[in-house]
Amino acid sequence: MTALLAQASADSRRLLAKEPAAEDKSNSCCQDLAAIGFSSNLPVVVLDTGGKNITNKGGDVKVRACTCSDGAGFKEYNGTGVASVHGSSSALFDKKSFTLRLTHKNGTKNSASFLGMPKGNEWVLYGGDEVDLTDGMRDYVAYNLARASGEYATRTVWIEVFLVVEGRPIAPSDYHGIYIGEEHIGRGKDRVNVTKWTTADPSGGYIFAFDNNNYGPTDLLTATLPGYDFPFVIKYPKSKVPSENKLASSWLSTYLLDFNTAILADDYLTASPGYTQYIEAPTFIDYFLLTEVTKNPDGYRDSIYMHKDAGKGIAMGPAWDFNEAFGECCGYPLEGYKQGGKSGPGIAGGGSISPNGWRFLVCEDPERCIVEPTDGVSTWFRRMWNDTRFSVAAAERWAELRADAWSDDAISSLINSTAIHPAVTRDYKVYSKVLLKSWYASTEAQWTAEVQDLETWLMQRLGWLDAEFSLVASGKYVYPTSDLILVPAGENFPTIATASLAG
């Protein structure tokens, strides 16, 4: 079992032109912001649409994009791009998030460093949402926890955004709020590092997701697995050649079916080689622990990314979408949010937003999952939990993380060292109708209290999980509905080291 733990964060006129111009090496973005009297302790991103609307879902808009990270030491971006509204339900909010794809002046794809992050073409400007009153802190903390465990997760930079949509010079009224600049999930040596997919070896690489019903007619899909309500969405590869897409979908569909069949088989604990031949085991453990510590309501049923390299098994991650995590909201199942989430401990040990209880077992209480009892891929983890190789390995990995990267001190420092408050005050002023709550005395009091609530909930969550994993490690844990089913003695959960990407 010890081996398992050997793995694992132009000038201002061109900027304001109605048609995007060539990339500019000057610092005109900072000059324009200074001209209107704006300064920030955070990097600033300015998007100018040349008079076009970008606040509605659907459609790409050409933009001039520039950054001003005065004093942060970032290489500035001052060029062109294509922007669109990002997200599904969040696209309906007053404060939109945006996807930004960088382009050269001729409109071709541009891969460049952005906000100090490694080169890439596609970026997300995440604005939080109207549910999470911490202005995105939940996503920030979760991604940092994932990277601290040694798994890749999108890098994050707190920023402020100006959105110029009226075809005129930038003005203070164009201030759009505090955001988090994030890497978009994609293939690359600094992102999801899988090999280029080819027809010669269709075993990889793949990036795919289970995203519930959030897919459209242009998406490349797998076949729907037995017992599932929706297919998986293939994010990479996506070819312009129909036959290649057909091959990729067919190959991955078969592989997923084989894995799903193996883990649902009656003899899944004793079959040799069994279900573990289809997966990169350590990534399943780390994903499980992150989903449980955050108690992400979407962690098993929505926005679940996976990847598969050529000749290797399915790997969980990168982690994505934590706006409703850390006890914030119901997400799914809705039934667990009744009476403030106090729906009784049940089999899971606690409701959807309680710091007590297992997230992966929530749907073991059928009344909590009336609408969609499948609960995405949680079935996989419920089966693995009955495999003592998995549960004991998870307990050992938990102890390792809690002793270092996920210690109380490390997590408290992560939350309390985030210096974004002046920007939060400006953000609350812009979105006061949807963000400000009457029971707080001031914006400062509200944000401080919301962040403290997040930290308090997380510390309680850590304590509950410490107790549970201690029982698992000591052999005293009893599964809520039955004793753990033992596997042949001497077998360990497979160990395949995962690459660690710092930053």
Short mmCIF file of C-alpha atoms in Angstrom, two decimals:
data_model
loop_
_atom_site.label_atom_id
_atom_site.label_comp_id
_atom_site.label_asym_id
_atom_site.label_seq_id
_atom_site.Cartn_x
_atom_site.Cartn_y
_atom_site.Cartn_z
CA MET A 1 0.00 0.00 0.00
CA THR A 2 2.98 2.31 0.61
CA ALA A 3 3.75 2.31 -3.11
CA LEU A 4 0.36 3.84 -3.77
CA LEU A 5 1.43 7.00 -1.98
CA ALA A 6 4.56 7.57 -4.15
CA GLN A 7 2.83 10.14 -6.43
CA ALA A 8 1.21 12.86 -5.46
CA SER A 9 -0.05 22.80 -8.29
CA ALA A 10 -0.74 49.56 -31.08
CA ASP A 11 -1.61 52.46 -28.89
CA SER A 12 -4.84 53.31 -27.07
CA ARG A 13 -6.61 54.15 -30.28
CA ARG A 14 -6.02 50.70 -31.62
CA LEU A 15 -7.24 49.23 -28.35
CA LEU A 16 -10.49 51.08 -28.76
CA ALA A 17 -10.91 50.55 -32.51
CA LYS A 18 -14.11 48.90 -33.63
CA GLU A 19 -12.23 46.23 -35.53
CA PRO A 20 -9.44 44.44 -33.67
CA ALA A 21 -5.96 45.39 -34.84
CA ALA A 22 -2.52 43.87 -34.59
CA GLU A 23 -0.89 42.74 -31.37
CA ASP A 24 0.68 45.62 -29.43
CA LYS A 25 3.85 45.25 -27.41
CA SER A 26 3.30 48.53 -25.51
CA ASN A 27 1.59 48.92 -22.15
CA SER A 28 -1.37 50.90 -23.52
CA CYS A 29 -3.80 48.98 -21.30
CA CYS A 30 -2.23 50.37 -18.14
CA GLN A 31 -2.09 53.84 -19.72
CA ASP A 32 -5.79 53.77 -20.56
CA LEU A 33 -6.73 52.63 -17.07
CA ALA A 34 -4.56 55.34 -15.50
CA ALA A 35 -6.23 57.93 -17.74
CA ILE A 36 -9.61 57.14 -16.15
CA GLY A 37 -8.14 57.07 -12.66
CA PHE A 38 -8.38 53.32 -12.06
CA SER A 39 -5.80 51.28 -10.21
CA SER A 40 -5.91 47.87 -8.56
CA ASN A 41 -3.77 45.52 -6.53
CA LEU A 42 -4.95 42.80 -8.95
CA PRO A 43 -4.19 42.33 -12.65
CA VAL A 44 -6.81 43.91 -14.91
CA VAL A 45 -8.21 42.53 -18.18
CA VAL A 46 -9.90 44.86 -20.68
CA LEU A 47 -12.16 43.44 -23.40
CA ASP A 48 -13.34 45.83 -26.13
CA THR A 49 -15.98 44.47 -28.50
CA GLY A 50 -15.98 47.45 -30.86
CA GLY A 51 -19.61 48.19 -30.09
CA LYS A 52 -20.97 44.65 -30.20
CA ASN A 53 -22.96 42.88 -27.49
CA ILE A 54 -21.23 40.04 -25.67
CA THR A 55 -23.58 39.63 -22.74
CA ASN A 56 -25.96 37.13 -24.33
CA LYS A 57 -25.41 33.38 -24.56
CA GLY A 58 -24.46 32.15 -28.00
CA GLY A 59 -22.19 33.54 -30.70
CA ASP A 60 -18.58 34.66 -30.75
CA VAL A 61 -17.54 38.31 -30.71
CA LYS A 62 -14.19 39.65 -31.91
CA VAL A 63 -12.47 41.68 -29.21
CA ARG A 64 -9.39 43.66 -28.44
CA ALA A 65 -7.99 42.12 -25.30
CA CYS A 66 -5.29 43.52 -23.09
CA THR A 67 -3.95 43.04 -19.59
CA CYS A 68 -2.46 45.40 -17.04
CA SER A 69 -0.66 43.55 -14.30
CA ASP A 70 1.40 46.51 -13.14
CA GLY A 71 3.87 45.28 -10.56
CA ALA A 72 2.93 41.60 -10.81
CA GLY A 73 5.70 40.77 -13.26
CA PHE A 74 3.42 39.16 -15.83
CA LYS A 75 4.12 39.42 -19.54
CA GLU A 76 1.24 41.59 -20.75
CA TYR A 77 -1.13 40.53 -23.50
CA ASN A 78 -2.23 43.28 -25.89
CA GLY A 79 -3.84 41.81 -28.96
CA THR A 80 -6.97 40.24 -30.35
CA GLY A 81 -9.30 37.44 -29.44
CA VAL A 82 -12.74 35.94 -29.72
CA ALA A 83 -14.98 36.04 -26.66
CA SER A 84 -18.27 34.40 -25.75
CA VAL A 85 -20.44 33.94 -22.68
CA HIS A 86 -19.24 30.96 -20.64
CA GLY A 87 -21.27 28.41 -18.71
CA SER A 88 -24.73 26.89 -18.69
CA SER A 89 -26.93 28.04 -15.81
CA SER A 90 -24.43 30.79 -14.98
CA ALA A 91 -25.02 32.32 -18.42
CA LEU A 92 -28.39 33.49 -17.11
CA PHE A 93 -26.86 35.54 -14.30
CA ASP A 94 -26.44 39.32 -14.38
CA LYS A 95 -22.69 38.88 -14.04
CA LYS A 96 -21.51 36.77 -16.95
CA SER A 97 -18.41 34.64 -17.17
CA PHE A 98 -16.55 34.61 -20.47
CA THR A 99 -14.49 32.28 -22.62
CA LEU A 100 -11.62 34.05 -24.39
CA ARG A 101 -9.76 32.50 -27.31
CA LEU A 102 -6.63 34.40 -28.31
CA THR A 103 -6.05 35.15 -32.00
CA HIS A 104 -3.42 36.70 -34.24
CA LYS A 105 -4.35 39.84 -36.18
CA ASN A 106 -5.38 37.68 -39.16
CA GLY A 107 -7.81 35.72 -36.99
CA THR A 108 -5.75 32.55 -36.68
CA LYS A 109 -5.29 30.75 -33.40
CA ASN A 110 -2.75 32.30 -31.06
CA SER A 111 -1.14 30.43 -28.18
CA ALA A 112 0.29 32.89 -25.68
CA SER A 113 0.99 33.33 -22.01
CA PHE A 114 -1.88 35.04 -20.24
CA LEU A 115 -1.81 36.52 -16.74
CA GLY A 116 1.48 34.76 -16.09
CA MET A 117 0.12 31.30 -16.84
CA PRO A 118 1.77 28.95 -19.36
CA LYS A 119 1.00 29.48 -23.03
CA GLY A 120 -2.44 28.52 -24.21
CA ASN A 121 -5.15 29.56 -26.62
CA GLU A 122 -8.34 29.28 -24.59
CA TRP A 123 -9.04 30.94 -21.26
CA VAL A 124 -11.96 31.43 -18.89
CA LEU A 125 -12.78 34.66 -17.10
CA TYR A 126 -14.88 33.25 -14.28
CA GLY A 127 -17.11 35.74 -12.48
CA GLY A 128 -18.50 33.50 -9.78
CA ASP A 129 -22.27 33.42 -9.58
CA GLU A 130 -25.22 34.69 -7.60
CA VAL A 131 -25.22 31.65 -5.33
CA ASP A 132 -21.63 31.84 -4.11
CA LEU A 133 -21.35 35.17 -2.25
CA THR A 134 -17.58 34.71 -1.85
CA ASP A 135 -17.14 35.94 -5.47
CA GLY A 136 -15.56 32.69 -6.65
CA MET A 137 -13.53 31.67 -3.62
CA ARG A 138 -15.01 28.18 -3.72
CA ASP A 139 -13.55 27.46 -7.15
CA TYR A 140 -10.26 29.08 -6.15
CA VAL A 141 -9.86 26.95 -3.03
CA ALA A 142 -10.89 23.72 -4.76
CA TYR A 143 -8.48 24.12 -7.68
CA ASN A 144 -5.65 24.95 -5.31
CA LEU A 145 -6.42 21.88 -3.21
CA ALA A 146 -6.36 19.74 -6.34
CA ARG A 147 -2.99 21.12 -7.45
CA ALA A 148 -1.60 20.75 -3.95
CA SER A 149 -2.38 17.04 -4.14
CA GLY A 150 -0.15 16.76 -7.23
CA GLU A 151 -2.96 16.45 -9.76
CA TYR A 152 -3.36 18.93 -12.58
CA ALA A 153 -6.13 21.49 -12.14
CA THR A 154 -6.67 24.78 -13.90
CA ARG A 155 -4.36 27.55 -12.70
CA THR A 156 -6.10 30.57 -11.23
CA VAL A 157 -5.36 34.31 -11.06
CA TRP A 158 -7.63 36.86 -9.37
CA ILE A 159 -8.33 39.75 -11.77
CA GLU A 160 -10.65 42.69 -12.40
CA VAL A 161 -12.40 43.09 -15.75
CA PHE A 162 -13.50 46.04 -17.86
CA LEU A 163 -15.93 45.29 -20.69
CA VAL A 164 -16.23 48.04 -23.34
CA VAL A 165 -19.27 47.39 -25.54
CA GLU A 166 -20.37 50.84 -26.70
CA GLY A 167 -17.75 51.59 -29.37
CA ARG A 168 -16.14 54.45 -27.45
CA PRO A 169 -13.06 55.02 -25.28
CA ILE A 170 -12.90 53.13 -22.01
CA ALA A 171 -14.75 54.72 -19.09
CA PRO A 172 -15.19 53.95 -15.37
CA SER A 173 -18.73 52.74 -16.14
CA ASP A 174 -17.21 49.83 -18.13
CA TYR A 175 -16.02 48.21 -14.90
CA HIS A 176 -17.41 44.66 -14.88
CA GLY A 177 -16.24 43.19 -11.60
CA ILE A 178 -13.81 40.80 -9.95
CA TYR A 179 -13.09 37.58 -11.83
CA ILE A 180 -10.75 34.62 -11.76
CA GLY A 181 -8.61 34.10 -14.85
CA GLU A 182 -8.46 30.36 -15.45
CA GLU A 183 -7.00 27.93 -17.92
CA HIS A 184 -9.66 26.27 -20.03
CA ILE A 185 -9.43 22.50 -19.86
CA GLY A 186 -7.63 21.28 -22.94
CA ARG A 187 -4.80 19.13 -24.22
CA GLY A 188 -1.22 20.37 -23.79
CA LYS A 189 1.99 19.68 -21.93
CA ASP A 190 1.04 22.26 -19.28
CA ARG A 191 -2.61 21.24 -19.13
CA VAL A 192 -4.01 17.74 -19.74
CA ASN A 193 -0.89 16.04 -20.98
CA VAL A 194 -2.19 13.25 -23.20
CA THR A 195 -0.73 12.17 -26.52
CA LYS A 196 -2.14 13.31 -29.85
CA TRP A 197 -4.94 11.02 -30.98
CA THR A 198 -4.38 9.17 -34.26
CA THR A 199 -6.27 6.55 -36.21
CA ALA A 200 -3.18 4.35 -35.96
CA ASP A 201 -3.65 4.13 -32.20
CA PRO A 202 -7.19 5.12 -31.21
CA SER A 203 -6.58 4.15 -27.58
CA GLY A 204 -5.63 7.76 -26.76
CA GLY A 205 -5.36 10.48 -25.98
CA TYR A 206 -8.87 11.47 -24.97
CA ILE A 207 -10.39 14.21 -22.85
CA PHE A 208 -14.04 13.56 -22.10
CA ALA A 209 -16.69 14.50 -19.59
CA PHE A 210 -19.93 13.38 -18.05
CA ASP A 211 -21.94 16.60 -18.08
CA ASN A 212 -25.47 15.40 -17.45
CA ASN A 213 -27.72 16.86 -20.15
CA ASN A 214 -25.44 19.81 -20.97
CA TYR A 215 -24.53 18.91 -24.54
CA GLY A 216 -25.73 19.93 -27.98
CA PRO A 217 -26.09 18.69 -31.55
CA THR A 218 -22.51 19.60 -32.51
CA ASP A 219 -20.90 17.73 -29.62
CA LEU A 220 -19.07 14.44 -30.17
CA LEU A 221 -20.69 11.85 -27.93
CA THR A 222 -20.12 8.30 -26.78
CA ALA A 223 -22.84 5.71 -26.65
CA THR A 224 -24.94 5.92 -23.49
CA LEU A 225 -23.93 3.30 -20.94
CA PRO A 226 -26.56 0.89 -19.61
CA GLY A 227 -28.28 2.44 -16.62
CA TYR A 228 -27.16 5.96 -17.53
CA ASP A 229 -29.46 8.74 -18.69
CA PHE A 230 -26.91 10.59 -20.83
CA PRO A 231 -23.76 9.92 -22.87
CA PHE A 232 -20.24 11.15 -22.21
CA VAL A 233 -19.03 14.17 -24.22
CA ILE A 234 -15.69 13.85 -26.02
CA LYS A 235 -13.82 17.16 -25.73
CA TYR A 236 -10.69 15.85 -27.47
CA PRO A 237 -10.26 14.67 -30.17
CA LYS A 238 -12.75 16.47 -32.41
CA SER A 239 -11.83 16.10 -36.05
CA LYS A 240 -13.13 17.71 -39.23
CA VAL A 241 -13.07 14.21 -40.71
CA PRO A 242 -16.33 12.38 -39.85
CA SER A 243 -14.76 8.93 -40.05
CA GLU A 244 -12.17 9.89 -37.44
CA ASN A 245 -14.85 11.14 -35.06
CA LYS A 246 -16.79 7.94 -35.59
CA LEU A 247 -13.72 5.85 -34.77
CA ALA A 248 -12.90 7.87 -31.65
CA SER A 249 -16.47 7.66 -30.37
CA SER A 250 -16.73 3.95 -31.09
CA TRP A 251 -13.40 3.11 -29.45
CA LEU A 252 -14.03 5.12 -26.29
CA SER A 253 -17.63 3.88 -26.05
CA THR A 254 -16.43 0.29 -26.07
CA TYR A 255 -13.74 0.97 -23.48
CA LEU A 256 -16.18 2.71 -21.14
CA LEU A 257 -18.66 -0.12 -21.57
CA ASP A 258 -16.00 -2.70 -20.74
CA PHE A 259 -15.00 -0.82 -17.59
CA ASN A 260 -18.59 -0.24 -16.51
CA THR A 261 -19.44 -3.90 -17.06
CA ALA A 262 -16.41 -5.01 -15.07
CA ILE A 263 -17.11 -2.81 -12.06
CA LEU A 264 -20.80 -3.76 -11.96
CA ALA A 265 -20.14 -7.48 -12.28
CA ASP A 266 -21.10 -9.72 -9.39
CA ASP A 267 -17.51 -10.93 -9.12
CA TYR A 268 -15.88 -7.49 -9.54
CA LEU A 269 -13.87 -7.94 -6.34
CA THR A 270 -12.43 -11.32 -7.19
CA ALA A 271 -12.19 -11.24 -10.99
CA SER A 272 -8.65 -11.18 -12.34
CA PRO A 273 -7.46 -8.78 -13.63
CA GLY A 274 -10.81 -7.13 -12.89
CA TYR A 275 -12.04 -3.57 -13.19
CA THR A 276 -8.76 -1.96 -12.10
CA GLN A 277 -7.16 -2.85 -15.44
CA TYR A 278 -9.27 -0.10 -17.04
CA ILE A 279 -8.27 2.80 -14.78
CA GLU A 280 -5.39 4.87 -13.45
CA ALA A 281 -6.14 4.04 -9.83
CA PRO A 282 -4.40 6.92 -8.00
CA THR A 283 -6.38 9.50 -9.94
CA PHE A 284 -9.63 7.90 -8.81
CA ILE A 285 -8.49 8.12 -5.19
CA ASP A 286 -7.44 11.77 -5.46
CA TYR A 287 -10.63 12.73 -7.30
CA PHE A 288 -12.71 10.92 -4.69
CA LEU A 289 -10.98 12.71 -1.83
CA LEU A 290 -11.31 16.14 -3.46
CA THR A 291 -14.99 15.61 -4.22
CA GLU A 292 -15.65 14.44 -0.70
CA VAL A 293 -13.71 17.17 1.12
CA THR A 294 -15.52 19.83 -0.95
CA LYS A 295 -18.77 17.85 -0.91
CA ASN A 296 -19.32 19.09 -4.43
CA PRO A 297 -22.96 18.39 -5.39
CA ASP A 298 -21.90 18.18 -9.04
CA GLY A 299 -18.80 16.11 -8.32
CA TYR A 300 -20.22 12.82 -9.57
CA ARG A 301 -23.09 13.88 -11.80
CA ASP A 302 -22.07 17.01 -13.75
CA SER A 303 -18.92 18.71 -15.10
CA ILE A 304 -16.92 15.53 -14.47
CA TYR A 305 -13.79 15.52 -16.60
CA MET A 306 -11.75 12.44 -17.37
CA HIS A 307 -8.88 11.69 -19.69
CA LYS A 308 -7.17 8.67 -21.17
CA ASP A 309 -3.71 8.46 -22.65
CA ALA A 310 -2.73 5.98 -25.33
CA GLY A 311 -2.16 2.55 -23.86
CA LYS A 312 -3.31 3.62 -20.41
CA GLY A 313 -6.50 3.50 -18.38
CA ILE A 314 -9.15 6.07 -17.58
CA ALA A 315 -7.88 8.86 -15.34
CA MET A 316 -10.21 11.07 -13.33
CA GLY A 317 -9.90 14.85 -13.70
CA PRO A 318 -9.13 17.60 -14.09
CA ALA A 319 -11.44 18.80 -11.33
CA TRP A 320 -13.94 21.41 -12.49
CA ASP A 321 -16.84 23.57 -11.26
CA PHE A 322 -17.15 24.04 -7.49
CA ASN A 323 -19.46 27.07 -7.25
CA GLU A 324 -22.02 25.09 -5.22
CA ALA A 325 -19.52 23.13 -3.14
CA PHE A 326 -18.39 23.53 0.47
CA GLY A 327 -21.94 23.41 1.81
CA GLU A 328 -23.15 26.27 -0.38
CA CYS A 329 -26.13 24.89 -2.17
CA CYS A 330 -28.28 21.99 -3.04
CA GLY A 331 -27.06 21.53 -6.58
CA TYR A 332 -28.25 17.96 -6.90
CA PRO A 333 -30.16 16.29 -5.42
CA LEU A 334 -32.63 19.08 -4.77
CA GLU A 335 -34.40 17.04 -2.12
CA GLY A 336 -31.33 17.33 0.09
CA TYR A 337 -31.75 21.10 0.33
CA LYS A 338 -35.12 21.07 2.02
CA GLN A 339 -35.19 22.62 5.49
CA GLY A 340 -31.79 24.22 4.98
CA GLY A 341 -30.20 20.93 4.03
CA LYS A 342 -31.19 19.29 7.30
CA SER A 343 -32.78 16.25 5.75
CA GLY A 344 -31.43 13.82 8.31
CA PRO A 345 -28.20 11.80 8.23
CA GLY A 346 -29.63 8.79 6.41
CA ILE A 347 -27.30 6.18 4.98
CA ALA A 348 -24.81 8.79 3.77
CA GLY A 349 -24.41 10.28 7.24
CA GLY A 350 -25.58 13.77 6.30
CA GLY A 351 -27.54 15.78 3.74
CA SER A 352 -26.20 17.49 0.65
CA ILE A 353 -24.89 20.63 2.35
CA SER A 354 -24.03 19.26 5.78
CA PRO A 355 -20.32 19.02 6.73
CA ASN A 356 -21.16 15.48 7.85
CA GLY A 357 -21.84 12.58 5.53
CA TRP A 358 -20.49 11.10 2.34
CA ARG A 359 -21.33 12.81 -0.95
CA PHE A 360 -20.90 9.61 -2.98
CA LEU A 361 -23.49 7.81 -0.84
CA VAL A 362 -26.18 10.51 -0.94
CA CYS A 363 -28.28 8.58 -3.46
CA GLU A 364 -28.25 5.49 -1.28
CA ASP A 365 -31.17 7.32 0.31
CA PRO A 366 -33.67 7.12 -2.59
CA GLU A 367 -35.81 9.99 -1.33
CA ARG A 368 -32.86 12.32 -1.87
CA CYS A 369 -32.50 11.37 -5.53
CA ILE A 370 -36.02 11.14 -6.88
CA VAL A 371 -35.41 13.09 -10.08
CA GLU A 372 -32.20 11.37 -11.17
CA PRO A 373 -31.37 8.31 -9.06
CA THR A 374 -28.34 7.36 -11.19
CA ASP A 375 -26.32 10.29 -9.83
CA GLY A 376 -23.78 10.12 -12.64
CA VAL A 377 -20.62 8.15 -11.94
CA SER A 378 -21.14 7.88 -8.17
CA THR A 379 -22.04 4.23 -8.79
CA TRP A 380 -18.40 3.57 -9.66
CA PHE A 381 -17.25 4.98 -6.34
CA ARG A 382 -19.92 3.20 -4.33
CA ARG A 383 -18.65 -0.06 -5.82
CA MET A 384 -15.02 0.87 -5.14
CA TRP A 385 -15.82 1.75 -1.54
CA ASN A 386 -16.80 -1.88 -1.00
CA ASP A 387 -13.33 -2.83 -2.24
CA THR A 388 -11.10 -2.69 0.82
CA ARG A 389 -8.09 -2.12 -1.42
CA PHE A 390 -9.65 1.20 -2.46
CA SER A 391 -11.02 2.29 0.91
CA VAL A 392 -7.79 1.55 2.79
CA ALA A 393 -5.68 3.20 0.08
CA ALA A 394 -7.97 6.24 0.22
CA ALA A 395 -7.54 6.41 4.00
CA GLU A 396 -3.76 6.25 3.68
CA ARG A 397 -3.74 8.93 0.98
CA TRP A 398 -6.02 11.08 3.16
CA ALA A 399 -3.58 10.84 6.06
CA GLU A 400 -0.70 11.82 3.77
CA LEU A 401 -2.51 14.90 2.45
CA ARG A 402 -3.73 15.96 5.89
CA ALA A 403 -0.18 15.85 7.22
CA ASP A 404 1.00 18.38 4.65
CA ALA A 405 -0.81 19.93 1.65
CA TRP A 406 -4.30 19.63 3.15
CA SER A 407 -3.48 20.40 6.77
CA ASP A 408 -5.69 22.80 8.73
CA ASP A 409 -2.90 25.42 8.69
CA ALA A 410 -2.27 25.08 4.95
CA ILE A 411 -5.95 25.42 4.07
CA SER A 412 -6.54 28.31 6.47
CA SER A 413 -3.53 30.11 5.01
CA LEU A 414 -4.82 29.58 1.48
CA ILE A 415 -8.15 31.16 2.36
CA ASN A 416 -6.93 34.01 4.55
CA SER A 417 -3.96 35.10 2.42
CA THR A 418 -6.19 35.96 -0.55
CA ALA A 419 -5.98 39.78 -0.73
CA ILE A 420 -8.90 40.70 -2.97
CA HIS A 421 -11.09 42.83 -0.72
CA PRO A 422 -10.86 46.27 -2.45
CA ALA A 423 -11.95 44.58 -5.67
CA VAL A 424 -14.76 42.75 -3.89
CA THR A 425 -16.17 46.06 -2.66
CA ARG A 426 -16.23 47.41 -6.23
CA ASP A 427 -17.82 44.20 -7.46
CA TYR A 428 -20.56 44.24 -4.83
CA LYS A 429 -21.36 47.84 -5.78
CA VAL A 430 -21.93 46.89 -9.43
CA TYR A 431 -24.03 43.81 -8.62
CA SER A 432 -25.65 45.01 -5.40
CA LYS A 433 -29.16 44.01 -6.48
CA VAL A 434 -28.24 40.33 -6.68
CA LEU A 435 -25.29 40.04 -4.30
CA LEU A 436 -25.87 42.31 -1.31
CA LYS A 437 -27.94 40.91 1.53
CA SER A 438 -29.86 43.23 3.85
CA TRP A 439 -28.79 41.48 7.04
CA TYR A 440 -25.14 42.51 6.61
CA ALA A 441 -24.01 45.94 7.83
CA SER A 442 -21.63 46.53 4.90
CA THR A 443 -20.06 44.91 1.86
CA GLU A 444 -16.92 44.27 3.88
CA ALA A 445 -18.93 42.59 6.62
CA GLN A 446 -20.77 40.42 4.10
CA TRP A 447 -17.72 39.18 2.23
CA THR A 448 -15.77 38.58 5.42
CA ALA A 449 -18.64 36.63 6.96
CA GLU A 450 -19.20 34.55 3.83
CA VAL A 451 -15.53 33.59 3.62
CA GLN A 452 -15.46 32.79 7.33
CA ASP A 453 -18.51 30.58 6.85
CA LEU A 454 -16.70 28.74 4.07
CA GLU A 455 -13.65 28.18 6.27
CA THR A 456 -15.73 27.11 9.27
CA TRP A 457 -17.69 24.61 7.18
CA LEU A 458 -14.48 23.23 5.66
CA MET A 459 -12.81 22.75 9.03
CA GLN A 460 -15.88 20.87 10.28
CA ARG A 461 -15.81 18.78 7.12
CA LEU A 462 -12.15 17.94 7.60
CA GLY A 463 -12.86 16.83 11.15
CA TRP A 464 -15.68 14.52 10.11
CA LEU A 465 -13.58 12.95 7.36
CA ASP A 466 -10.62 12.56 9.72
CA ALA A 467 -12.80 10.49 12.02
CA GLU A 468 -14.23 8.37 9.20
CA PHE A 469 -10.89 7.63 7.56
CA SER A 470 -9.38 6.83 10.94
CA LEU A 471 -12.00 4.12 11.35
CA VAL A 472 -11.25 2.81 7.86
CA ALA A 473 -7.51 2.70 8.53
CA SER A 474 -8.05 0.85 11.82
CA GLY A 475 -10.37 -1.71 10.25
CA LYS A 476 -13.28 -0.61 12.45
CA TYR A 477 -15.33 1.13 9.77
CA VAL A 478 -18.67 -0.55 9.00
CA TYR A 479 -20.37 0.21 5.73
CA PRO A 480 -23.75 1.86 6.37
CA THR A 481 -25.69 -1.02 4.85
CA SER A 482 -23.36 -4.01 5.09
CA ASP A 483 -19.92 -5.07 6.14
CA LEU A 484 -17.10 -4.46 3.74
CA ILE A 485 -16.60 -7.30 1.31
CA LEU A 486 -13.07 -8.59 1.61
CA VAL A 487 -10.79 -9.35 -1.33
CA PRO A 488 -8.03 -11.95 -1.39
CA ALA A 489 -5.31 -11.15 1.13
CA GLY A 490 -2.10 -9.54 -0.04
CA GLU A 491 -3.58 -7.57 -2.93
CA ASN A 492 -3.09 -3.80 -3.11
CA PHE A 493 -5.01 -1.25 -5.14
CA PRO A 494 -2.94 -0.69 -8.32
CA THR A 495 -0.42 2.14 -8.30
CA ILE A 496 0.39 4.10 -11.43
CA ALA A 497 2.22 7.35 -10.70
CA THR A 498 0.62 10.53 -12.00
CA ALA A 499 2.56 13.50 -13.34
CA SER A 500 2.70 16.55 -11.07
CA LEU A 501 2.30 19.98 -12.69
CA ALA A 502 3.37 22.79 -10.43
CA GLY A 503 1.96 26.30 -10.60
#
